[in-house]
Short mmCIF file of C-alpha atoms (C1' of nucleotides) in Angstrom, two decimals:
data_model
loop_
_atom_site.label_atom_id
_atom_site.label_comp_id
_atom_site.label_asym_id
_atom_site.label_seq_id
_atom_site.Cartn_x
_atom_site.Cartn_y
_atom_site.Cartn_z
CA UNK A 1 10.60 4.78 23.08
CA UNK A 2 8.77 1.73 24.25
CA UNK A 3 7.93 1.40 27.91
CA UNK A 4 10.58 -1.19 28.74
CA UNK A 5 13.35 0.94 27.36
CA UNK A 6 12.13 4.07 29.06
CA UNK A 7 12.17 2.49 32.48
CA UNK A 8 15.78 1.37 32.14
CA UNK A 9 17.04 4.90 32.05
CA UNK A 10 17.86 7.47 34.70
CA UNK A 11 15.07 10.02 35.20
CA UNK A 12 15.28 13.13 33.07
CA UNK A 13 17.89 15.51 34.38
CA UNK A 14 19.68 12.93 36.50
CA UNK A 15 22.79 11.01 35.60
CA UNK A 16 24.92 8.09 36.67
CA UNK A 17 28.52 8.60 37.70
CA UNK A 18 30.43 5.41 37.00
CA UNK A 19 34.09 4.47 37.00
CA UNK A 20 36.42 5.90 35.92
CA UNK A 21 34.60 9.25 36.22
CA UNK A 22 33.51 8.42 39.75
CA UNK A 23 37.16 8.26 40.81
CA UNK A 24 37.50 11.88 39.84
CA UNK A 25 34.57 12.79 42.09
CA UNK A 26 36.19 10.90 44.94
CA UNK A 27 39.42 12.71 44.40
CA UNK A 28 37.71 16.10 44.27
CA UNK A 29 35.82 15.48 47.51
CA UNK A 30 38.93 14.14 49.23
CA UNK A 31 40.89 17.18 48.21
CA UNK A 32 38.19 19.55 49.42
CA UNK A 33 37.88 17.65 52.70
CA UNK A 34 41.59 17.97 53.31
CA UNK A 35 41.54 21.71 52.67
CA UNK A 36 38.58 22.56 54.86
CA UNK A 37 39.39 20.15 57.69
CA UNK A 38 42.75 21.86 57.84
CA UNK A 39 40.86 25.11 58.39
CA UNK A 40 38.81 23.73 61.27
CA UNK A 41 35.62 22.70 59.47
CA UNK A 42 33.81 19.51 60.44
CA UNK A 43 31.73 17.34 58.13
CA UNK A 44 27.97 17.70 58.52
CA UNK A 45 25.58 15.09 57.21
CA UNK A 46 21.97 16.23 57.29
CA UNK A 47 18.87 14.51 55.90
CA UNK A 48 18.30 14.67 52.19
CA UNK A 49 14.75 15.84 52.84
CA UNK A 50 13.46 18.33 55.37
CA UNK A 51 10.21 19.88 56.46
CA UNK A 52 9.40 21.98 53.39
CA UNK A 53 9.15 25.08 55.56
CA UNK A 54 12.90 24.95 56.17
CA UNK A 55 13.35 25.99 52.55
CA UNK A 56 10.24 28.08 52.12
CA UNK A 57 11.19 30.38 54.97
CA UNK A 58 14.87 30.64 54.23
CA UNK A 59 15.03 30.93 50.49
CA UNK A 60 11.84 32.93 50.26
CA UNK A 61 8.38 32.10 48.98
CA UNK A 62 8.96 34.40 46.07
CA UNK A 63 12.12 32.73 44.81
CA UNK A 64 11.80 30.57 41.72
CA UNK A 65 13.42 27.63 43.42
CA UNK A 66 10.79 27.54 46.16
CA UNK A 67 7.92 28.64 43.96
CA UNK A 68 8.25 26.17 41.12
CA UNK A 69 11.30 23.99 41.39
CA UNK A 70 11.07 22.13 44.69
CA UNK A 71 10.48 18.42 44.85
CA UNK A 72 7.80 18.46 47.53
CA UNK A 73 5.81 15.51 48.75
CA UNK A 74 3.60 14.46 51.59
CA UNK A 75 4.73 11.42 53.52
CA UNK A 76 2.42 8.76 54.92
CA UNK A 77 2.07 10.72 58.11
CA UNK A 78 0.80 13.78 56.29
CA UNK A 79 3.97 15.83 56.74
CA UNK A 80 4.93 18.18 53.91
CA UNK A 81 8.55 17.43 53.06
CA UNK A 82 10.92 18.60 50.36
CA UNK A 83 14.07 17.14 48.81
CA UNK A 84 16.76 19.67 49.50
CA UNK A 85 17.16 22.17 46.65
CA UNK A 86 20.34 23.61 48.19
CA UNK A 87 22.77 22.99 51.00
CA UNK A 88 22.65 25.97 53.34
CA UNK A 89 19.19 25.82 54.90
CA UNK A 90 19.56 22.24 56.24
CA UNK A 91 22.86 23.06 57.92
CA UNK A 92 21.35 26.15 59.49
CA UNK A 93 18.39 24.07 60.66
CA UNK A 94 20.84 21.64 62.28
CA UNK A 95 22.53 24.55 63.98
CA UNK A 96 19.27 25.81 65.40
CA UNK A 97 18.40 22.32 66.61
CA UNK A 98 21.73 21.44 68.25
CA UNK A 99 23.20 24.82 69.17
CA UNK A 100 26.86 23.90 68.90
CA UNK A 101 29.43 26.38 70.29
CA UNK A 102 30.13 29.24 67.92
CA UNK A 103 31.70 30.01 65.63
CA UNK A 104 30.51 26.72 64.25
CA UNK A 105 32.25 25.62 61.04
CA UNK A 106 30.74 22.87 58.92
CA UNK A 107 31.36 21.47 55.46
CA UNK A 108 29.19 19.22 53.35
CA UNK A 109 28.91 17.33 50.11
CA UNK A 110 25.37 16.63 49.01
CA UNK A 111 22.99 16.12 46.14
CA UNK A 112 20.51 18.94 45.49
CA UNK A 113 17.20 18.63 43.69
CA UNK A 114 15.38 21.14 41.55
CA UNK A 115 12.61 20.50 39.07
CA UNK A 116 13.86 22.47 36.05
CA UNK A 117 14.24 21.71 32.35
CA UNK A 118 17.63 20.06 32.04
CA UNK A 119 20.28 21.53 29.80
CA UNK A 120 24.04 21.72 29.62
CA UNK A 121 25.34 22.10 33.17
CA UNK A 122 21.88 22.05 34.71
CA UNK A 123 20.38 18.97 36.28
CA UNK A 124 17.38 17.96 38.36
CA UNK A 125 19.79 16.26 40.71
CA UNK A 126 23.16 17.92 40.97
CA UNK A 127 25.82 17.85 43.66
CA UNK A 128 27.42 20.53 45.75
CA UNK A 129 30.41 20.92 47.98
CA UNK A 130 30.22 23.71 50.48
CA UNK A 131 30.92 25.21 53.88
CA UNK A 132 28.87 27.20 56.36
CA UNK A 133 30.00 29.18 59.39
CA UNK A 134 27.48 30.21 62.02
CA UNK A 135 27.93 32.64 64.83
CA UNK A 136 30.40 35.26 63.67
CA UNK A 137 29.98 38.50 61.77
CA UNK A 138 33.71 39.07 61.43
CA UNK A 139 34.51 40.20 57.87
CA UNK A 140 37.75 38.24 58.05
CA UNK A 141 35.55 35.16 58.06
CA UNK A 142 34.10 36.27 54.73
CA UNK A 143 37.66 36.37 53.48
CA UNK A 144 38.37 32.89 54.83
CA UNK A 145 35.25 31.38 53.28
CA UNK A 146 35.75 33.01 49.89
CA UNK A 147 39.39 32.00 50.04
CA UNK A 148 38.48 28.35 50.63
CA UNK A 149 36.28 28.34 47.56
CA UNK A 150 38.93 30.05 45.47
CA UNK A 151 41.50 27.60 46.69
CA UNK A 152 39.37 24.62 45.74
CA UNK A 153 39.01 25.90 42.20
CA UNK A 154 42.69 26.68 41.93
CA UNK A 155 43.71 23.32 43.33
CA UNK A 156 42.07 21.43 40.50
CA UNK A 157 43.85 23.66 38.03
CA UNK A 158 41.07 26.00 36.93
CA UNK A 159 42.48 29.29 35.73
CA UNK A 160 39.72 30.86 33.68
CA UNK A 161 37.50 31.82 36.60
CA UNK A 162 36.46 35.27 37.77
CA UNK A 163 35.26 36.02 41.28
CA UNK A 164 32.36 38.47 41.28
CA UNK A 165 31.84 40.33 44.55
CA UNK A 166 29.02 42.45 45.87
CA UNK A 167 27.28 43.48 49.07
CA UNK A 168 23.54 43.24 49.59
CA UNK A 169 23.58 45.56 52.59
CA UNK A 170 21.39 44.86 55.58
CA UNK A 171 17.95 45.74 56.93
CA UNK A 172 19.09 49.28 57.61
CA UNK A 173 20.32 50.25 54.15
CA UNK A 174 18.90 47.86 51.59
CA UNK A 175 15.23 48.90 51.88
CA UNK A 176 16.23 52.51 51.35
CA UNK A 177 18.23 51.60 48.27
CA UNK A 178 15.49 49.40 46.85
CA UNK A 179 13.10 52.32 47.11
CA UNK A 180 15.57 54.55 45.26
CA UNK A 181 15.99 51.96 42.57
CA UNK A 182 12.26 51.49 42.22
CA UNK A 183 11.85 55.21 41.66
CA UNK A 184 14.66 55.20 39.12
CA UNK A 185 13.10 52.30 37.22
CA UNK A 186 9.61 53.75 37.33
CA UNK A 187 10.81 56.64 35.17
CA UNK A 188 12.19 54.18 32.61
CA UNK A 189 9.50 51.59 32.74
CA UNK A 190 8.79 51.78 29.02
CA UNK A 191 12.36 50.94 28.07
CA UNK A 192 12.65 47.80 30.20
CA UNK A 193 12.19 44.33 28.77
CA UNK A 194 8.62 43.08 28.88
CA UNK A 195 9.11 40.90 31.88
CA UNK A 196 10.75 43.48 34.11
CA UNK A 197 8.44 46.25 33.05
CA UNK A 198 5.85 44.13 34.83
CA UNK A 199 7.88 42.87 37.74
CA UNK A 200 10.14 45.72 38.81
CA UNK A 201 7.72 46.78 41.51
CA UNK A 202 7.92 43.44 43.29
CA UNK A 203 11.66 42.98 43.09
CA UNK A 204 13.56 45.77 41.37
CA UNK A 205 16.92 44.18 42.18
CA UNK A 206 16.18 41.45 39.64
CA UNK A 207 16.09 44.02 36.88
CA UNK A 208 19.77 44.73 37.48
CA UNK A 209 20.48 41.06 36.92
CA UNK A 210 18.52 40.85 33.64
CA UNK A 211 20.60 39.84 30.65
CA UNK A 212 18.43 41.53 28.06
CA UNK A 213 19.93 44.51 26.33
CA UNK A 214 16.91 46.69 27.08
CA UNK A 215 17.26 46.29 30.82
CA UNK A 216 21.02 46.53 30.60
CA UNK A 217 20.84 49.86 28.83
CA UNK A 218 18.09 51.22 31.06
CA UNK A 219 20.09 50.48 34.20
CA UNK A 220 23.48 51.77 33.13
CA UNK A 221 23.04 54.90 35.21
CA UNK A 222 21.02 53.26 37.96
CA UNK A 223 22.15 53.92 41.52
CA UNK A 224 24.53 51.31 42.93
CA UNK A 225 23.78 49.46 46.12
CA UNK A 226 27.44 49.70 47.03
CA UNK A 227 27.12 53.50 47.11
CA UNK A 228 24.08 53.26 49.37
CA UNK A 229 25.48 50.97 52.06
CA UNK A 230 25.10 52.14 55.62
CA UNK A 231 28.24 52.84 57.55
CA UNK A 232 28.55 49.41 59.26
CA UNK A 233 27.92 47.55 55.98
CA UNK A 234 30.37 49.77 54.12
CA UNK A 235 33.04 49.16 56.74
CA UNK A 236 32.41 45.42 56.62
CA UNK A 237 32.69 45.36 52.85
CA UNK A 238 35.85 47.45 52.88
CA UNK A 239 37.46 45.03 55.30
CA UNK A 240 36.47 42.07 53.08
CA UNK A 241 38.03 43.72 50.05
CA UNK A 242 41.30 44.52 51.74
CA UNK A 243 41.35 41.04 53.25
CA UNK A 244 40.90 39.35 49.90
CA UNK A 245 43.66 41.46 48.45
CA UNK A 246 45.89 40.60 51.38
CA UNK A 247 45.45 36.84 50.87
CA UNK A 248 45.86 37.15 47.13
CA UNK A 249 42.31 36.44 45.96
CA UNK A 250 41.40 38.65 43.00
CA UNK A 251 37.82 39.83 42.78
CA UNK A 252 35.84 42.16 40.56
CA UNK A 253 33.07 44.30 41.96
CA UNK A 254 29.78 43.44 40.33
CA UNK A 255 26.98 45.74 41.33
CA UNK A 256 24.57 43.67 39.26
CA UNK A 257 25.22 40.49 41.23
CA UNK A 258 21.88 39.66 42.83
CA UNK A 259 21.66 36.14 44.07
CA UNK A 260 18.42 34.24 43.95
CA UNK A 261 17.68 33.49 47.57
CA UNK A 262 16.10 35.97 49.94
CA UNK A 263 18.33 35.19 52.87
CA UNK A 264 21.47 36.94 51.67
CA UNK A 265 22.82 39.98 53.48
CA UNK A 266 26.03 41.93 53.09
CA UNK A 267 28.74 40.01 51.22
CA UNK A 268 27.67 37.97 48.20
CA UNK A 269 29.93 36.38 45.61
CA UNK A 270 29.96 34.09 42.65
CA UNK A 271 32.65 32.28 40.67
CA UNK A 272 32.09 32.45 36.93
CA UNK A 273 33.96 30.27 34.46
CA UNK A 274 35.06 31.80 31.20
CA UNK A 275 35.64 28.36 29.72
CA UNK A 276 32.01 27.25 29.71
CA UNK A 277 30.19 28.52 26.64
CA UNK A 278 26.76 27.55 27.91
CA UNK A 279 24.62 29.89 29.91
CA UNK A 280 25.28 27.81 33.01
CA UNK A 281 28.71 29.21 33.72
CA UNK A 282 28.42 29.97 37.42
CA UNK A 283 30.31 27.19 39.15
CA UNK A 284 29.90 28.34 42.72
CA UNK A 285 28.73 31.12 44.92
CA UNK A 286 27.49 32.15 48.30
CA UNK A 287 27.40 34.93 50.80
CA UNK A 288 26.33 36.12 54.22
CA UNK A 289 22.91 35.35 55.64
CA UNK A 290 22.83 37.19 58.93
CA UNK A 291 19.08 36.77 59.35
CA UNK A 292 18.60 33.15 58.34
CA UNK A 293 19.04 31.55 61.75
CA UNK A 294 16.28 33.75 63.12
CA UNK A 295 14.02 32.94 60.21
CA UNK A 296 14.34 29.28 61.17
CA UNK A 297 13.51 29.97 64.79
CA UNK A 298 16.97 30.40 66.31
CA UNK A 299 18.54 33.34 68.14
CA UNK A 300 19.99 36.23 66.15
CA UNK A 301 23.11 34.63 64.66
CA UNK A 302 25.16 35.75 61.68
CA UNK A 303 26.29 33.22 59.09
CA UNK A 304 28.16 32.83 55.83
CA UNK A 305 28.85 30.03 53.38
CA UNK A 306 29.29 28.93 49.81
CA UNK A 307 28.31 26.08 47.54
CA UNK A 308 30.19 24.81 44.51
CA UNK A 309 28.49 22.65 41.89
CA UNK A 310 30.48 19.47 41.31
CA UNK A 311 29.13 18.84 37.81
CA UNK A 312 29.82 22.39 36.68
CA UNK A 313 33.24 22.44 38.25
CA UNK A 314 34.13 19.26 36.35
CA UNK A 315 32.63 20.62 33.12
CA UNK A 316 34.86 23.65 33.52
CA UNK A 317 37.81 21.34 34.15
CA UNK A 318 37.05 19.50 30.91
CA UNK A 319 36.78 22.80 29.05
CA UNK A 320 40.16 23.86 30.40
CA UNK A 321 41.64 20.37 29.99
CA UNK A 322 42.70 20.17 33.64
CA UNK A 323 42.03 17.68 36.45
CA UNK A 324 41.80 14.65 34.16
CA UNK A 325 40.02 11.46 35.03
CA UNK A 326 42.23 9.15 36.99
CA UNK A 327 42.56 5.39 36.67
CA UNK A 328 42.63 2.77 39.39
CA UNK A 329 45.09 0.29 37.94
CA UNK A 330 45.51 -3.22 39.22
CA UNK A 331 48.82 -4.53 40.41
CA UNK A 332 48.19 -8.10 39.40
CA UNK A 333 45.79 -10.12 37.28
CA UNK A 334 45.59 -13.84 37.88
CA UNK A 335 45.38 -16.14 34.87
CA UNK A 336 44.51 -19.72 35.67
CA UNK A 337 44.07 -22.33 32.96
CA UNK A 338 43.82 -25.25 35.37
CA UNK A 339 40.74 -25.91 37.44
CA UNK A 340 40.26 -22.38 38.77
CA UNK A 341 41.12 -23.21 42.38
CA UNK A 342 44.50 -21.54 42.02
CA UNK A 343 42.92 -18.33 40.78
CA UNK A 344 40.40 -18.39 43.58
CA UNK A 345 42.99 -18.82 46.32
CA UNK A 346 45.85 -16.85 44.83
CA UNK A 347 43.76 -13.74 44.14
CA UNK A 348 42.65 -13.72 47.74
CA UNK A 349 46.26 -14.11 48.93
CA UNK A 350 47.43 -11.21 46.80
CA UNK A 351 44.66 -8.97 48.10
CA UNK A 352 45.46 -9.87 51.69
CA UNK A 353 49.03 -8.93 50.97
CA UNK A 354 47.75 -5.46 50.09
CA UNK A 355 47.95 -5.74 46.33
CA UNK A 356 45.20 -4.70 43.94
CA UNK A 357 44.36 -7.94 42.20
CA UNK A 358 41.66 -9.31 39.95
CA UNK A 359 41.24 -12.46 37.88
CA UNK A 360 39.37 -14.02 35.01
CA UNK A 361 36.28 -16.15 35.53
CA UNK A 362 34.44 -18.77 33.52
CA UNK A 363 37.47 -20.86 32.64
CA UNK A 364 38.38 -19.06 29.47
CA UNK A 365 41.41 -19.71 27.32
CA UNK A 366 44.81 -18.37 28.29
CA UNK A 367 44.76 -16.07 25.32
CA UNK A 368 41.42 -14.69 26.38
CA UNK A 369 42.47 -14.32 30.01
CA UNK A 370 45.66 -12.53 29.08
CA UNK A 371 43.62 -10.21 26.91
CA UNK A 372 41.53 -9.36 29.94
CA UNK A 373 44.67 -8.93 32.00
CA UNK A 374 46.00 -6.49 29.45
CA UNK A 375 42.80 -4.50 29.27
CA UNK A 376 42.52 -4.33 33.05
CA UNK A 377 45.66 -2.23 33.12
CA UNK A 378 47.33 -4.63 35.55
CA UNK A 379 51.08 -4.39 35.87
CA UNK A 380 51.72 -8.10 36.14
CA UNK A 381 49.94 -11.22 35.00
CA UNK A 382 50.22 -14.07 37.49
CA UNK A 383 49.89 -17.22 35.41
CA UNK A 384 49.03 -20.69 36.64
CA UNK A 385 49.12 -23.47 34.06
CA UNK A 386 49.51 -27.20 34.36
CA UNK A 387 53.30 -26.98 34.86
CA UNK A 388 53.09 -24.34 37.57
CA UNK A 389 50.34 -26.21 39.35
CA UNK A 390 52.35 -29.40 39.34
CA UNK A 391 55.49 -27.74 40.69
CA UNK A 392 53.80 -25.36 43.14
CA UNK A 393 54.87 -22.33 41.18
CA UNK A 394 53.46 -19.27 39.39
CA UNK A 395 54.74 -17.41 36.36
CA UNK A 396 54.91 -13.63 36.59
CA UNK A 397 54.62 -11.85 33.29
CA UNK A 398 55.17 -8.08 33.23
CA UNK A 399 52.53 -6.46 31.05
CA UNK A 400 53.68 -2.84 31.00
CA UNK A 401 57.37 -3.21 30.28
CA UNK A 402 59.65 -5.30 28.17
CA UNK A 403 60.89 -7.31 31.14
CA UNK A 404 61.04 -11.09 30.81
CA UNK A 405 58.58 -13.25 32.60
CA UNK A 406 59.85 -15.51 35.35
CA UNK A 407 58.60 -18.41 37.38
CA UNK A 408 58.74 -18.38 41.17
CA UNK A 409 57.54 -20.53 44.02
CA UNK A 410 53.87 -19.98 44.63
CA UNK A 411 54.47 -19.06 48.29
CA UNK A 412 56.54 -16.11 47.09
CA UNK A 413 54.00 -14.86 44.59
CA UNK A 414 52.88 -11.74 46.46
CA UNK A 415 56.41 -10.72 47.41
CA UNK A 416 57.60 -11.28 43.87
CA UNK A 417 54.79 -9.18 42.40
CA UNK A 418 55.59 -6.44 44.86
CA UNK A 419 59.25 -6.57 43.94
CA UNK A 420 58.36 -6.08 40.29
CA UNK A 421 56.23 -3.03 41.17
CA UNK A 422 58.77 -1.46 43.49
CA UNK A 423 61.60 -2.23 41.11
CA UNK A 424 59.71 -0.30 38.50
CA UNK A 425 60.35 -3.01 36.01
CA UNK A 426 56.70 -3.66 35.40
CA UNK A 427 54.89 -0.57 36.48
CA UNK A 428 55.54 2.52 34.49
CA UNK A 429 52.32 3.99 33.26
CA UNK A 430 52.12 7.75 33.00
CA UNK A 431 48.50 8.54 33.74
CA UNK A 432 47.86 6.74 36.97
CA UNK A 433 47.63 8.04 40.44
CA UNK A 434 45.08 7.24 43.06
CA UNK A 435 42.77 9.30 45.24
CA UNK A 436 44.11 7.62 48.35
CA UNK A 437 47.52 9.07 47.59
CA UNK A 438 46.01 12.52 47.60
CA UNK A 439 43.98 12.46 50.78
"C1'" G B 1 6.58 26.27 31.76
"C1'" U B 2 8.02 28.31 26.34
"C1'" G B 3 10.86 27.62 21.75
"C1'" G B 4 14.76 25.43 18.09
"C1'" C B 5 17.31 20.99 16.60
"C1'" C B 6 17.88 15.61 16.74
"C1'" G B 7 16.29 10.01 17.41
"C1'" U B 8 19.45 3.80 12.55
"C1'" A B 9 24.00 -1.93 16.47
"C1'" G B 10 27.07 -1.10 23.14
"C1'" C B 11 29.60 3.81 20.95
"C1'" U B 12 30.37 7.31 16.60
"C1'" C B 13 27.84 7.46 12.19
"C1'" A B 14 26.49 6.17 6.58
"C1'" G B 15 21.99 4.79 4.16
"C1'" U B 16 20.83 8.00 -3.23
"C1'" U B 17 14.50 11.02 -6.43
"C1'" G B 18 10.69 6.04 -1.34
"C1'" G B 19 12.72 0.10 -4.27
"C1'" U B 20 15.24 -6.69 -2.81
"C1'" U B 21 18.02 -10.19 2.92
"C1'" A B 22 19.64 -2.15 6.75
"C1'" G B 23 25.72 -1.12 6.37
"C1'" A B 24 30.78 0.80 8.13
"C1'" G B 25 34.42 1.97 11.86
"C1'" C B 26 35.36 1.22 16.92
"C1'" G B 27 34.09 -2.06 20.91
"C1'" C B 28 32.64 -7.20 22.29
"C1'" C B 29 33.15 -12.83 21.54
"C1'" A B 30 35.79 -16.78 19.10
"C1'" G B 31 39.53 -18.71 15.91
"C1'" G B 32 44.36 -18.24 13.28
"C1'" U B 33 48.39 -19.75 18.03
"C1'" U B 34 46.07 -27.33 22.51
"C1'" G B 35 50.96 -22.28 27.51
"C1'" U B 36 50.99 -16.22 26.46
"C1'" G B 37 48.15 -9.84 26.04
"C1'" G B 38 49.22 -5.60 22.67
"C1'" C B 39 50.01 -5.59 16.22
"C1'" C B 40 47.85 -8.30 12.09
"C1'" C B 41 44.24 -11.68 9.60
"C1'" U B 42 39.48 -14.51 9.52
"C1'" G B 43 34.77 -15.37 11.37
"C1'" G B 44 30.63 -14.42 14.78
"C1'" A B 45 27.05 -12.26 17.99
"C1'" G B 46 24.46 -7.85 18.36
"C1'" G B 47 18.99 -3.80 15.18
"C1'" U B 48 10.99 -4.05 17.16
"C1'" C B 49 15.60 1.90 12.14
"C1'" G B 50 12.39 5.56 19.63
"C1'" G B 51 6.78 4.22 19.76
"C1'" G B 52 1.85 4.47 17.37
"C1'" G B 53 -1.00 5.73 13.23
"C1'" G B 54 -1.31 7.31 8.02
"C1'" U B 55 0.05 7.84 2.52
"C1'" U B 56 1.92 4.09 -1.09
"C1'" C B 57 2.36 -1.75 -5.06
"C1'" A B 58 6.58 -0.59 -1.70
"C1'" A B 59 8.56 3.63 4.13
"C1'" G B 60 14.86 3.90 7.85
"C1'" U B 61 13.39 7.60 3.92
"C1'" C B 62 7.11 11.25 3.11
"C1'" C B 63 2.86 13.10 6.67
"C1'" C B 64 0.48 13.34 11.70
"C1'" C B 65 0.62 12.24 16.84
"C1'" U B 66 3.51 10.72 20.84
"C1'" C B 67 7.83 9.53 23.84
"C1'" G B 68 12.89 10.55 24.59
"C1'" G B 69 17.41 13.33 24.01
"C1'" U B 70 19.74 17.94 23.31
"C1'" C B 71 20.33 23.28 23.10
"C1'" A B 72 18.34 28.01 24.41
"C1'" C B 73 14.86 31.22 27.37
"C1'" C B 74 13.67 31.46 32.63
"C1'" C B 75 16.40 30.39 37.05
"C1'" C B 76 20.54 28.61 39.28
"C1'" A B 77 25.43 24.96 41.13
#
RNA sequence: GUGGCCGUAGCUCAGUUGGUUAGAGCGCCAGGUUGUGGCCCUGGAGGUCGGGGGUUCAAGUCCCCUCGGUCACCCCA
């Protein structure tokens, strides 16, 4: 590629979202907003970049995301900043800074940045919807949060999704379990895959998560963290499971579910799509992080949340042929083959009357303008020719039905267009509904 | 970061053992129709064949490098 062409292209791993696809994003966000606002969550906007330590401390220096995937940079004042690689840490930082009354419930929609090699369902800038709740350790809150995520997926029509559920324990029981696991793996070191034969000392939990057959086989009889939970963690997890069952959210226990960030404690979960054939089939996940607030300098405060990847959710929708792209049809399209003044003024009038209206420019032929009107999806063409101009009239031509066109006084144009829409004579297209109707 | 595959028009693609002015469909523009969209017909615009170098009388085609895309590993949404 020559230089000029390369510049006129979104950076590797990023992508543009244009109409009509962008309308689907709008609709998804509006639907999510309605669901979580109804549950008492408030929208939180936080900066797209933070002091890099916000992420380093929370997600863990050892995590891949912090270690090799963060977009870090120094600003002109010498501060080390990072584009957010995920949504939780910034919200927790905001909590520590502002100390709102607890339990504090927040939701967000945000881009997230990670420097990885792009592939299907994986981007350097992707987008997440999510919620966080700070200040309550009540297991029924775990149920609420997981339920909100499940409901979002169900509401767009996804059916081929499995909720994986696990508990990471807490500071009392997890270290004991990790030591047990390390001992178990040490005896089988030679049968692990090359990578984990080396790394199991540092983080034996990762070995459980390995997809390679060698590690799979070697860990079949490994001790389960769920069997090693301390009494409080076990009680918490039991309450979460009965709660999910009570609200009708199906989950499968997955003792291999080890999420990538260090801050997780107790409940962790992940929604996996069966419709995505790529390796990137996790469309959302989250869990408790009862120590994260402290790590960022706040008082001991429990927390829980989830994030759902918008791109992956929509890929899954495409794979399941649900939640189709919506159109934003026009009500009227103004065709003016006189001097153009009529189009200029009439279009404005129609819009002020609350109609969705567009028009042709550049003084093109009537044939050409009607072609544009047709392609725009408009219900009615509002035509101004020499005759109409002379008599102060407009001709309304239905474009979506067999109805006859008619000529009315120009002053009645907006009302007449509206009558055609309401009467259903002109407007009967099957695939159109608008985000604003949903919100 | 590692590996496989692929780069020809806005899009999807064809292009023979290397051989003349690189094609098709769709889309776009215009005309057929000086006041009427869709269907049909005709015409047109649009290409540094990703870029650079090499082999050759001759390269879209073969070789090398490079850039980009894509898929997978890793990790994650």
